Amino acid sequence: MTFEGRGHALYLSKLFLMTEKDFVPDPYKVFPNEGKVIWKAPSNIALVKYWGKKPHQIPANPSISFTLDTSATTTSLTYKRKKESNGSISFDLLFEGKAKESFKPKIQTFLERIETYLPFLKDYHFVIETSNSFPHSSGIASSASGMAALALGLLSLEKNMVAEMEESHFNKKASFLARLGSGSACRSIEGKLIEWGSHNSIPGSSDLFGTRYPFHVNSVFQDYQDTILLVHKGQKQVSSTVGHNLMHNHPFAERRFEQAHENLDKLQPILAQGDLEGFIEIVESEALTLHAMMMTSRPYFILMKPDTLEIINKIWQFRQETGLPICFTLDAGANVHMLYPKSIADKALQFIKDELVAHCENGQYICDQIGTGAKRINEEV
């Protein structure tokens, strides 16, 4: 896209900028009595990180992520219309076949947040059955995939009431709803590269939902691999919600937010040209910056473990010795996402077995790759 064309597209995107009101439906004419819908939604790994948010799950800076493939949550939503609405939201929740009361408050909060946009919620009783493809407490953030899958199930029910809903609106609204459950969940609806957060150089970008990256992406990035090295499984010592809130009075917050915008601009030619060296520089810098912000907040905290640093140093050494474009990124935790082109997968996996598996808890790691987004598994009405 030329500069002039991009400017025109940005003008149009701002002219038709969607607001929350665009996701409030007209009165329903059809109410299905009962049914079941199943969605599988992937997790994602951010390249430019989102850290810090405003009220109503609005990001303090834009981000971009690879949608993953095999690391996913499958959620079955069974719904039955109540004979009489009692004015409350009611649901049962099962995680991997067992009742999970500890998960219910977060789901309750989510459903209350989205009721304005799905006003049928109090008219039905729901049974939510959910499971992850990755081991429980493996350290992969399941909130993104879980909230995305649930949002898609609920929106599929609404689509039965609003038959004329177009796919583009369905995806935007699903992303919008998922964001209200977990910010990064809005990047788990579609694939392969998803941008979230208003950014002047990206047409159609929005704080309200994730969108597919609109620019050319070189083929080398189309099948990128992500091997997740499980350094530490289990609950983090500090929740992401607490971490995000610590950015409000952070001394370096404003400069960090500017940096995220700058790195998104720098990524455009890198992704278009297949510049692996430039990609590595930005992605690793973003990962370390994320953790630097945690270490310089008040209170401060460190989520990396000694084995996290060992893996990082070994990746740097291996890259220097072999010239292979293997790099790392981190979420807000100790685990390491090792990123590399599919063309060198055999060498990368051998490197993991020879050098890195010793630093993984119980020798565990998960092989994943870029995916195309959430998929509906089945629906019965």
Short mmCIF file of C-alpha atoms in Angstrom, two decimals:
data_model
loop_
_atom_site.label_atom_id
_atom_site.label_comp_id
_atom_site.label_asym_id
_atom_site.label_seq_id
_atom_site.Cartn_x
_atom_site.Cartn_y
_atom_site.Cartn_z
CA MET A 1 0.00 0.00 0.00
CA THR A 2 1.41 3.44 -0.93
CA PHE A 3 1.76 6.25 1.59
CA GLU A 4 -1.11 8.10 -0.07
CA GLY A 5 -3.27 4.97 -0.08
CA ARG A 6 -2.48 4.29 3.55
CA GLY A 7 -3.39 7.85 4.49
CA HIS A 8 -6.73 7.54 2.69
CA ALA A 9 -7.44 4.21 4.37
CA LEU A 10 -6.62 5.73 7.76
CA TYR A 11 -8.94 8.64 7.04
CA LEU A 12 -11.75 6.25 6.19
CA SER A 13 -11.09 4.08 9.24
CA LYS A 14 -11.38 7.12 11.51
CA LEU A 15 -14.43 8.36 9.66
CA PHE A 16 -16.23 5.08 10.33
CA LEU A 17 -14.67 4.38 13.73
CA MET A 18 -16.76 1.88 15.64
CA THR A 19 -17.89 2.62 19.19
CA GLU A 20 -19.36 0.48 21.98
CA LYS A 21 -22.84 1.41 20.77
CA ASP A 22 -22.25 -0.49 17.52
CA PHE A 23 -22.25 -3.72 19.52
CA VAL A 24 -25.60 -3.15 21.24
CA PRO A 25 -28.13 -5.22 19.27
CA ASP A 26 -31.62 -4.27 18.17
CA PRO A 27 -34.44 -6.07 20.02
CA TYR A 28 -34.42 -9.80 19.26
CA LYS A 29 -37.30 -11.33 17.32
CA VAL A 30 -36.28 -14.98 17.74
CA PHE A 31 -35.35 -16.81 20.98
CA PRO A 32 -34.11 -20.41 20.55
CA ASN A 33 -35.36 -22.66 23.35
CA GLU A 34 -32.21 -24.68 23.78
CA GLY A 35 -29.05 -25.76 22.04
CA LYS A 36 -25.34 -26.34 22.26
CA VAL A 37 -22.34 -24.78 20.57
CA ILE A 38 -18.65 -25.70 20.82
CA TRP A 39 -15.70 -23.46 19.99
CA LYS A 40 -11.95 -24.02 20.10
CA ALA A 41 -9.94 -20.83 20.55
CA PRO A 42 -6.14 -20.57 20.58
CA SER A 43 -3.82 -18.72 22.89
CA ASN A 44 -1.52 -16.07 21.41
CA ILE A 45 1.94 -14.68 22.03
CA ALA A 46 2.55 -10.94 21.79
CA LEU A 47 5.51 -9.61 19.82
CA VAL A 48 4.92 -5.99 20.81
CA LYS A 49 3.62 -6.22 24.37
CA TYR A 50 0.49 -4.78 25.95
CA TRP A 51 1.23 -3.74 29.53
CA GLY A 52 -0.93 -1.21 31.30
CA LYS A 53 -4.60 -0.52 30.76
CA LYS A 54 -7.26 2.13 31.19
CA PRO A 55 -10.79 1.55 32.55
CA HIS A 56 -13.06 -0.88 30.67
CA GLN A 57 -10.16 -3.04 29.47
CA ILE A 58 -8.78 -0.37 27.14
CA PRO A 59 -5.06 -0.90 26.40
CA ALA A 60 -2.58 1.83 27.32
CA ASN A 61 -0.58 0.97 24.19
CA PRO A 62 -1.14 -1.03 20.99
CA SER A 63 0.19 -4.57 20.64
CA ILE A 64 0.60 -7.26 17.99
CA SER A 65 0.67 -11.03 18.43
CA PHE A 66 1.12 -14.33 16.67
CA THR A 67 -2.01 -16.46 17.01
CA LEU A 68 -1.00 -19.94 18.16
CA ASP A 69 -2.38 -23.23 16.89
CA THR A 70 -2.30 -26.22 19.23
CA SER A 71 -2.30 -24.34 22.57
CA ALA A 72 -6.04 -23.84 22.78
CA THR A 73 -9.15 -23.97 24.93
CA THR A 74 -12.25 -25.87 23.85
CA THR A 75 -15.48 -24.63 25.38
CA SER A 76 -18.91 -26.21 25.07
CA LEU A 77 -21.83 -23.90 25.81
CA THR A 78 -25.18 -25.56 26.45
CA TYR A 79 -28.08 -23.14 26.79
CA LYS A 80 -31.72 -23.53 27.81
CA ARG A 81 -34.28 -20.76 27.95
CA LYS A 82 -35.77 -20.16 31.38
CA LYS A 83 -39.53 -20.46 31.77
CA GLU A 84 -39.40 -17.17 33.65
CA SER A 85 -36.51 -14.76 33.86
CA ASN A 86 -35.55 -14.26 37.50
CA GLY A 87 -33.43 -11.23 36.72
CA SER A 88 -30.13 -12.96 37.34
CA ILE A 89 -27.38 -14.60 35.31
CA SER A 90 -27.20 -18.33 36.01
CA PHE A 91 -24.67 -20.89 34.87
CA ASP A 92 -22.82 -24.04 35.84
CA LEU A 93 -19.12 -24.38 35.12
CA LEU A 94 -17.10 -27.52 34.55
CA PHE A 95 -13.36 -27.54 33.91
CA GLU A 96 -12.05 -30.75 32.38
CA GLY A 97 -15.19 -32.59 33.47
CA LYS A 98 -15.32 -31.39 37.07
CA ALA A 99 -17.16 -28.53 38.76
CA LYS A 100 -14.78 -25.62 39.24
CA GLU A 101 -16.26 -23.15 41.72
CA SER A 102 -13.05 -21.12 41.93
CA PHE A 103 -13.40 -20.11 38.27
CA LYS A 104 -17.00 -18.92 38.64
CA PRO A 105 -16.44 -15.39 40.03
CA LYS A 106 -14.35 -14.38 37.00
CA ILE A 107 -16.98 -15.77 34.63
CA GLN A 108 -19.74 -14.05 36.61
CA THR A 109 -17.93 -10.71 36.33
CA PHE A 110 -17.40 -11.24 32.61
CA LEU A 111 -21.07 -12.04 31.95
CA GLU A 112 -22.18 -9.01 33.95
CA ARG A 113 -19.83 -6.80 31.94
CA ILE A 114 -21.17 -7.96 28.59
CA GLU A 115 -24.89 -8.06 29.39
CA THR A 116 -25.46 -4.67 27.73
CA TYR A 117 -24.19 -6.19 24.47
CA LEU A 118 -25.90 -9.58 24.91
CA PRO A 119 -29.18 -8.70 26.65
CA PHE A 120 -30.47 -12.28 26.42
CA LEU A 121 -28.06 -13.50 29.11
CA LYS A 122 -30.63 -13.43 31.95
CA ASP A 123 -33.15 -15.32 29.83
CA TYR A 124 -31.08 -18.52 29.71
CA HIS A 125 -29.36 -20.98 31.99
CA PHE A 126 -25.94 -22.00 30.71
CA VAL A 127 -23.72 -24.99 31.25
CA ILE A 128 -20.12 -24.09 30.39
CA GLU A 129 -17.73 -27.01 29.94
CA THR A 130 -14.15 -26.07 29.18
CA SER A 131 -10.79 -27.79 28.79
CA ASN A 132 -7.29 -26.91 27.63
CA SER A 133 -5.13 -28.75 25.12
CA PHE A 134 -2.10 -27.94 27.24
CA PRO A 135 -1.48 -29.32 30.73
CA HIS A 136 -3.27 -27.55 33.57
CA SER A 137 -0.97 -25.05 35.33
CA SER A 138 1.55 -25.39 32.50
CA GLY A 139 2.20 -21.68 32.67
CA ILE A 140 0.49 -20.83 29.38
CA ALA A 141 -2.01 -18.02 29.86
CA SER A 142 -5.37 -19.72 29.39
CA SER A 143 -7.44 -16.59 30.05
CA ALA A 144 -6.99 -15.42 26.45
CA SER A 145 -8.06 -18.69 24.86
CA GLY A 146 -10.74 -19.37 27.49
CA MET A 147 -12.48 -16.02 27.27
CA ALA A 148 -12.26 -16.04 23.48
CA ALA A 149 -13.92 -19.47 23.27
CA LEU A 150 -16.70 -18.46 25.68
CA ALA A 151 -17.34 -15.17 23.86
CA LEU A 152 -17.62 -17.02 20.55
CA GLY A 153 -20.11 -19.50 22.00
CA LEU A 154 -22.32 -16.73 23.36
CA LEU A 155 -22.14 -14.82 20.10
CA SER A 156 -23.11 -17.93 18.16
CA LEU A 157 -26.29 -18.03 20.23
CA GLU A 158 -26.95 -14.40 19.39
CA LYS A 159 -26.38 -15.11 15.70
CA ASN A 160 -29.28 -17.57 15.90
CA MET A 161 -31.37 -14.56 16.94
CA VAL A 162 -29.87 -12.18 14.37
CA ALA A 163 -29.54 -14.24 11.21
CA GLU A 164 -28.35 -11.32 9.08
CA MET A 165 -25.19 -10.79 11.16
CA GLU A 166 -22.21 -10.65 8.81
CA GLU A 167 -18.98 -12.55 9.49
CA SER A 168 -16.91 -9.37 9.82
CA HIS A 169 -19.26 -8.00 12.48
CA PHE A 170 -19.36 -11.40 14.20
CA ASN A 171 -15.56 -11.47 14.49
CA LYS A 172 -15.32 -7.86 15.66
CA LYS A 173 -18.02 -8.34 18.28
CA ALA A 174 -16.51 -11.64 19.47
CA SER A 175 -13.16 -9.87 19.89
CA PHE A 176 -14.87 -6.92 21.61
CA LEU A 177 -16.64 -9.22 24.08
CA ALA A 178 -13.56 -11.37 24.74
CA ARG A 179 -11.58 -8.23 25.58
CA LEU A 180 -13.99 -7.50 28.43
CA GLY A 181 -13.07 -10.85 29.97
CA SER A 182 -9.32 -10.71 29.34
CA GLY A 183 -7.60 -8.00 27.34
CA SER A 184 -5.37 -10.27 25.28
CA ALA A 185 -8.34 -12.56 24.52
CA CYS A 186 -9.37 -10.13 21.80
CA ARG A 187 -6.29 -11.30 19.87
CA SER A 188 -7.41 -14.96 19.95
CA ILE A 189 -10.38 -14.78 17.56
CA GLU A 190 -8.56 -14.61 14.24
CA GLY A 191 -5.04 -15.24 12.91
CA LYS A 192 -2.25 -15.15 11.95
CA LEU A 193 -0.99 -11.73 13.07
CA ILE A 194 -3.43 -9.70 15.15
CA GLU A 195 -3.03 -6.06 16.15
CA TRP A 196 -4.96 -4.53 19.04
CA GLY A 197 -4.98 -0.89 20.09
CA SER A 198 -5.41 2.35 18.22
CA HIS A 199 -2.32 3.18 16.18
CA ASN A 200 -2.07 6.03 13.67
CA SER A 201 -0.19 3.98 11.07
CA ILE A 202 -2.51 0.97 11.07
CA PRO A 203 -5.86 1.47 9.29
CA GLY A 204 -8.84 0.09 11.16
CA SER A 205 -6.94 -0.37 14.43
CA SER A 206 -9.07 -0.02 17.53
CA ASP A 207 -8.84 -0.10 21.31
CA LEU A 208 -12.12 -2.04 21.35
CA PHE A 209 -11.14 -5.18 19.43
CA GLY A 210 -8.30 -6.91 17.65
CA THR A 211 -7.91 -6.77 13.87
CA ARG A 212 -5.91 -8.70 11.33
CA TYR A 213 -2.62 -7.02 10.52
CA PRO A 214 -3.40 -5.23 7.23
CA PHE A 215 0.04 -5.04 5.62
CA HIS A 216 2.10 -7.51 3.61
CA VAL A 217 3.86 -10.22 5.63
CA ASN A 218 6.76 -12.13 4.10
CA SER A 219 6.33 -15.88 3.68
CA VAL A 220 9.06 -16.62 6.25
CA PHE A 221 6.72 -15.37 8.99
CA GLN A 222 3.65 -17.23 7.72
CA ASP A 223 4.57 -20.56 9.35
CA TYR A 224 6.73 -19.43 12.26
CA GLN A 225 7.23 -21.92 15.08
CA ASP A 226 6.84 -21.32 18.82
CA THR A 227 8.26 -23.85 21.26
CA ILE A 228 7.17 -23.00 24.79
CA LEU A 229 9.81 -23.95 27.35
CA LEU A 230 8.04 -24.57 30.66
CA VAL A 231 10.46 -23.21 33.22
CA HIS A 232 7.87 -22.81 35.95
CA LYS A 233 4.37 -24.23 36.02
CA GLY A 234 1.57 -22.99 38.20
CA GLN A 235 0.19 -19.70 39.39
CA LYS A 236 2.27 -16.55 39.02
CA GLN A 237 3.28 -14.71 42.17
CA VAL A 238 1.66 -11.53 40.84
CA SER A 239 -1.48 -11.52 38.69
CA SER A 240 -1.49 -9.75 35.34
CA THR A 241 -4.30 -7.49 36.60
CA VAL A 242 -2.12 -6.26 39.46
CA GLY A 243 0.81 -5.84 37.09
CA HIS A 244 -1.19 -3.78 34.62
CA ASN A 245 -2.46 -1.52 37.40
CA LEU A 246 1.07 -0.80 38.58
CA MET A 247 1.66 1.05 35.30
CA HIS A 248 -0.64 3.89 36.38
CA ASN A 249 2.05 5.65 38.44
CA HIS A 250 5.07 4.04 36.83
CA PRO A 251 7.93 6.52 36.29
CA PHE A 252 8.71 5.12 32.82
CA ALA A 253 5.16 4.38 31.65
CA GLU A 254 4.71 7.17 29.11
CA ARG A 255 8.00 6.47 27.39
CA ARG A 256 7.14 2.77 27.29
CA PHE A 257 3.81 3.49 25.62
CA GLU A 258 5.58 5.63 23.00
CA GLN A 259 8.10 2.84 22.44
CA ALA A 260 5.33 0.35 21.64
CA HIS A 261 3.99 2.68 18.93
CA GLU A 262 7.50 3.12 17.53
CA ASN A 263 8.18 -0.62 17.47
CA LEU A 264 4.93 -1.30 15.61
CA ASP A 265 6.07 1.14 12.94
CA LYS A 266 9.51 -0.47 12.79
CA LEU A 267 7.94 -3.92 12.39
CA GLN A 268 6.09 -3.02 9.19
CA PRO A 269 9.12 -3.12 6.81
CA ILE A 270 10.66 -5.96 8.84
CA LEU A 271 7.62 -8.18 8.39
CA ALA A 272 7.23 -7.19 4.74
CA GLN A 273 10.86 -7.87 3.81
CA GLY A 274 11.41 -10.98 5.92
CA ASP A 275 14.10 -9.20 7.92
CA LEU A 276 14.86 -11.84 10.55
CA GLU A 277 17.62 -9.85 12.22
CA GLY A 278 15.35 -6.84 12.67
CA PHE A 279 12.53 -9.09 13.90
CA ILE A 280 14.77 -10.66 16.54
CA GLU A 281 15.99 -7.28 17.78
CA ILE A 282 12.50 -5.90 18.34
CA VAL A 283 10.91 -9.06 19.72
CA GLU A 284 13.65 -9.74 22.28
CA SER A 285 13.82 -6.08 23.29
CA GLU A 286 10.05 -6.03 23.83
CA ALA A 287 10.23 -9.14 26.03
CA LEU A 288 12.97 -7.67 28.22
CA THR A 289 11.26 -4.28 28.37
CA LEU A 290 8.09 -5.95 29.66
CA HIS A 291 10.02 -7.48 32.54
CA ALA A 292 12.00 -4.27 33.10
CA MET A 293 8.71 -2.46 33.67
CA MET A 294 7.77 -5.03 36.30
CA MET A 295 11.14 -4.72 38.02
CA THR A 296 10.91 -0.91 38.18
CA SER A 297 7.31 -0.59 39.38
CA ARG A 298 6.29 0.03 43.01
CA PRO A 299 5.98 -2.55 44.40
CA TYR A 300 8.53 -4.21 42.12
CA PHE A 301 8.64 -7.89 41.27
CA ILE A 302 10.61 -10.41 39.26
CA LEU A 303 8.80 -13.19 37.40
CA MET A 304 11.82 -14.61 35.62
CA LYS A 305 13.57 -17.57 37.26
CA PRO A 306 17.27 -18.48 37.13
CA ASP A 307 16.48 -21.05 34.43
CA THR A 308 14.74 -18.35 32.38
CA LEU A 309 18.02 -16.44 32.25
CA GLU A 310 19.99 -19.60 31.52
CA ILE A 311 17.77 -20.31 28.50
CA ILE A 312 18.07 -16.75 27.23
CA ASN A 313 21.85 -16.81 27.47
CA LYS A 314 22.04 -20.18 25.73
CA ILE A 315 19.80 -18.93 22.90
CA TRP A 316 22.08 -15.91 22.45
CA GLN A 317 25.18 -18.09 22.45
CA PHE A 318 23.67 -20.61 20.03
CA ARG A 319 22.59 -17.86 17.64
CA GLN A 320 26.04 -16.30 17.69
CA GLU A 321 27.78 -19.62 17.07
CA THR A 322 25.47 -20.97 14.36
CA GLY A 323 23.97 -17.85 12.77
CA LEU A 324 20.53 -19.48 12.99
CA PRO A 325 17.66 -16.99 13.52
CA ILE A 326 16.35 -18.39 16.80
CA CYS A 327 15.05 -15.88 19.33
CA PHE A 328 12.94 -15.69 22.46
CA THR A 329 10.03 -13.78 23.86
CA LEU A 330 8.40 -13.83 27.27
CA ASP A 331 4.94 -13.35 28.68
CA ALA A 332 4.44 -11.98 32.18
CA GLY A 333 5.95 -15.14 33.66
CA ALA A 334 9.02 -17.35 33.77
CA ASN A 335 8.40 -19.48 30.69
CA VAL A 336 10.26 -18.85 27.45
CA HIS A 337 8.68 -18.83 23.99
CA MET A 338 11.38 -19.79 21.50
CA LEU A 339 10.54 -18.46 18.04
CA TYR A 340 12.10 -19.60 14.76
CA PRO A 341 11.28 -20.20 11.07
CA LYS A 342 9.87 -23.59 10.14
CA SER A 343 12.80 -24.15 7.78
CA ILE A 344 15.15 -24.67 10.73
CA ALA A 345 12.74 -26.61 12.96
CA ASP A 346 14.87 -29.77 13.08
CA LYS A 347 17.96 -27.89 14.22
CA ALA A 348 15.97 -25.82 16.73
CA LEU A 349 14.38 -28.89 18.31
CA GLN A 350 17.74 -30.65 18.54
CA PHE A 351 19.15 -27.57 20.28
CA ILE A 352 16.27 -27.73 22.78
CA LYS A 353 16.89 -31.41 23.49
CA ASP A 354 20.65 -30.94 23.82
CA GLU A 355 20.81 -27.68 25.77
CA LEU A 356 17.50 -26.31 27.00
CA VAL A 357 15.34 -29.18 28.24
CA ALA A 358 17.49 -29.37 31.38
CA HIS A 359 16.15 -25.95 32.36
CA CYS A 360 12.48 -26.93 31.92
CA GLU A 361 10.40 -28.13 34.85
CA ASN A 362 10.19 -31.91 34.54
CA GLY A 363 11.78 -31.53 31.11
CA GLN A 364 8.51 -30.26 29.64
CA TYR A 365 8.06 -28.10 26.58
CA ILE A 366 5.25 -27.59 24.07
CA CYS A 367 5.73 -27.38 20.31
CA ASP A 368 3.38 -24.92 18.64
CA GLN A 369 3.20 -22.75 15.55
CA ILE A 370 1.26 -19.88 14.06
CA GLY A 371 -2.44 -20.66 13.67
CA THR A 372 -5.36 -19.24 11.74
CA GLY A 373 -7.68 -18.46 14.64
CA ALA A 374 -10.64 -19.92 16.51
CA LYS A 375 -12.78 -22.69 14.99
CA ARG A 376 -16.31 -23.82 15.68
CA ILE A 377 -16.27 -27.54 16.40
CA ASN A 378 -19.94 -28.43 16.43
CA GLU A 379 -23.38 -27.03 16.97
CA GLU A 380 -26.63 -28.74 17.82
CA VAL A 381 -29.91 -26.89 18.04
#
